[in-house]
Amino acid sequence: VLLLAQRLRRQLIDEVLAGDDETTLAYLRRSGFSEQTINHFFRPFYGGIFLDRSLRTSAKCFRFDFKMLSEGAAALPAHGMGAIAGQLGDALLERGLIRLHTP
């Protein structure tokens, strides 16, 4: 995983997105990742990002996201991702834009 991050960091975004496309799964297999790594790291993590645990998402999208995550800082809410929906919902509820328990 570290080698992939290092390789993608050296590439420009145009280079990451260039050429023919394939599925993320095909790209990972062609890149030499074991089925264990794919199933225990890439499927849960990128399955959550792309909402596609089958990893049929474009490898170009995968490489772009992997590059961005490896170059930048990622953050999660202290109380989990559900806290985002709660915060957005609370703001809408206060403004009367969401009504609960109505027919």
mmCIF file of C-alpha atoms in Angstrom:
data_model
loop_
_atom_site.group_PDB
_atom_site.id
_atom_site.type_symbol
_atom_site.label_atom_id
_atom_site.label_comp_id
_atom_site.label_asym_id
_atom_site.label_seq_id
_atom_site.Cartn_x
_atom_site.Cartn_y
_atom_site.Cartn_z
ATOM 1 C CA VAL A 1 0.000 0.000 0.000
ATOM 2 C CA LEU A 2 2.877 2.340 0.808
ATOM 3 C CA LEU A 3 4.500 1.669 -2.577
ATOM 4 C CA LEU A 4 1.246 2.531 -4.351
ATOM 5 C CA ALA A 5 0.993 5.769 -2.372
ATOM 6 C CA GLN A 6 4.583 6.685 -3.228
ATOM 7 C CA ARG A 7 4.083 5.918 -6.924
ATOM 8 C CA LEU A 8 0.880 7.963 -7.156
ATOM 9 C CA ARG A 9 2.398 10.893 -5.253
ATOM 10 C CA ARG A 10 5.061 11.204 -7.953
ATOM 11 C CA GLN A 11 2.444 11.402 -10.705
ATOM 12 C CA LEU A 12 0.547 14.476 -11.825
ATOM 13 C CA ILE A 13 -3.238 14.214 -11.699
ATOM 14 C CA ASP A 14 -3.349 14.131 -15.512
ATOM 15 C CA GLU A 15 -1.029 11.115 -15.439
ATOM 16 C CA VAL A 16 -3.167 9.353 -12.832
ATOM 17 C CA LEU A 17 -6.240 9.811 -15.043
ATOM 18 C CA ALA A 18 -4.570 9.055 -18.392
ATOM 19 C CA GLY A 19 -4.883 5.930 -20.503
ATOM 20 C CA ASP A 20 -7.391 3.130 -20.734
ATOM 21 C CA ASP A 21 -9.566 2.392 -17.737
ATOM 22 C CA GLU A 22 -10.384 -0.801 -15.875
ATOM 23 C CA THR A 23 -12.138 -1.707 -12.654
ATOM 24 C CA THR A 24 -10.464 -0.980 -9.357
ATOM 25 C CA LEU A 25 -10.471 -4.705 -8.612
ATOM 26 C CA ALA A 26 -8.647 -5.514 -11.868
ATOM 27 C CA TYR A 27 -6.155 -2.716 -11.202
ATOM 28 C CA LEU A 28 -5.428 -3.942 -7.659
ATOM 29 C CA ARG A 29 -4.944 -7.515 -8.825
ATOM 30 C CA ARG A 30 -2.729 -6.410 -11.716
ATOM 31 C CA SER A 31 -0.722 -4.306 -9.247
ATOM 32 C CA GLY A 32 0.046 -7.448 -7.249
ATOM 33 C CA PHE A 33 -2.156 -7.001 -4.182
ATOM 34 C CA SER A 34 -3.171 -10.247 -2.504
ATOM 35 C CA GLU A 35 -6.810 -11.274 -2.214
ATOM 36 C CA GLN A 36 -6.409 -10.947 1.560
ATOM 37 C CA THR A 37 -5.309 -7.306 1.268
ATOM 38 C CA ILE A 38 -8.062 -6.589 -1.229
ATOM 39 C CA ASN A 39 -10.733 -8.227 0.938
ATOM 40 C CA HIS A 40 -9.561 -6.934 4.317
ATOM 41 C CA PHE A 41 -8.438 -3.409 3.404
ATOM 42 C CA PHE A 42 -9.556 -2.197 -0.009
ATOM 43 C CA ARG A 43 -13.089 -3.651 -0.052
ATOM 44 C CA PRO A 44 -14.144 -2.244 3.338
ATOM 45 C CA PHE A 45 -12.366 1.098 2.988
ATOM 46 C CA TYR A 46 -13.004 1.928 -0.655
ATOM 47 C CA GLY A 47 -16.310 0.081 -0.620
ATOM 48 C CA GLY A 48 -17.385 2.706 1.900
ATOM 49 C CA ILE A 49 -15.998 5.595 -0.115
ATOM 50 C CA PHE A 50 -17.457 4.511 -3.463
ATOM 51 C CA LEU A 51 -20.443 2.590 -2.038
ATOM 52 C CA ASP A 52 -19.225 -0.363 -4.099
ATOM 53 C CA ARG A 53 -17.668 -3.266 -2.210
ATOM 54 C CA SER A 54 -17.333 -5.155 -5.499
ATOM 55 C CA LEU A 55 -14.644 -2.603 -6.496
ATOM 56 C CA ARG A 56 -16.099 -2.252 -9.988
ATOM 57 C CA THR A 57 -15.552 1.498 -9.770
ATOM 58 C CA SER A 58 -13.205 3.066 -12.299
ATOM 59 C CA ALA A 59 -9.547 2.516 -11.439
ATOM 60 C CA LYS A 60 -8.965 6.122 -12.508
ATOM 61 C CA CYS A 61 -11.336 7.300 -9.759
ATOM 62 C CA PHE A 62 -9.662 4.959 -7.289
ATOM 63 C CA ARG A 63 -6.157 6.185 -8.174
ATOM 64 C CA PHE A 64 -7.275 9.825 -7.944
ATOM 65 C CA ASP A 65 -8.889 9.322 -4.525
ATOM 66 C CA PHE A 66 -5.976 7.228 -3.258
ATOM 67 C CA LYS A 67 -3.550 9.953 -4.373
ATOM 68 C CA MET A 68 -5.587 12.715 -2.713
ATOM 69 C CA LEU A 69 -5.955 10.783 0.554
ATOM 70 C CA SER A 70 -2.244 9.945 0.641
ATOM 71 C CA GLU A 71 -1.205 13.553 -0.028
ATOM 72 C CA GLY A 72 -3.629 15.361 2.231
ATOM 73 C CA ALA A 73 -5.049 15.191 5.689
ATOM 74 C CA ALA A 74 -8.198 13.176 6.258
ATOM 75 C CA ALA A 75 -10.426 13.673 9.266
ATOM 76 C CA LEU A 76 -13.401 11.934 10.798
ATOM 77 C CA PRO A 77 -15.902 13.360 13.269
ATOM 78 C CA ALA A 78 -15.147 12.371 16.859
ATOM 79 C CA HIS A 79 -18.532 10.638 17.118
ATOM 80 C CA GLY A 80 -18.346 8.869 13.743
ATOM 81 C CA MET A 81 -19.695 9.582 10.277
ATOM 82 C CA GLY A 82 -23.284 9.443 11.535
ATOM 83 C CA ALA A 83 -22.587 12.678 13.406
ATOM 84 C CA ILE A 84 -22.545 14.524 10.067
ATOM 85 C CA ALA A 85 -26.102 13.468 9.256
ATOM 86 C CA GLY A 86 -27.181 14.302 12.796
ATOM 87 C CA GLN A 87 -25.673 17.768 12.626
ATOM 88 C CA LEU A 88 -27.261 18.490 9.242
ATOM 89 C CA GLY A 89 -30.594 17.090 10.410
ATOM 90 C CA ASP A 90 -30.573 19.128 13.615
ATOM 91 C CA ALA A 91 -30.018 22.346 11.660
ATOM 92 C CA LEU A 92 -32.880 21.538 9.271
ATOM 93 C CA LEU A 93 -35.163 20.500 12.135
ATOM 94 C CA GLU A 94 -34.529 23.795 13.952
ATOM 95 C CA ARG A 95 -35.494 25.697 10.786
ATOM 96 C CA GLY A 96 -38.713 23.699 10.452
ATOM 97 C CA LEU A 97 -37.581 22.038 7.234
ATOM 98 C CA ILE A 98 -37.955 18.526 8.647
ATOM 99 C CA ARG A 99 -41.129 17.342 10.342
ATOM 100 C CA LEU A 100 -41.171 14.166 12.383
ATOM 101 C CA HIS A 101 -44.063 11.919 13.410
ATOM 102 C CA THR A 102 -46.497 13.401 10.865
ATOM 103 C CA PRO A 103 -49.018 11.503 8.741
#
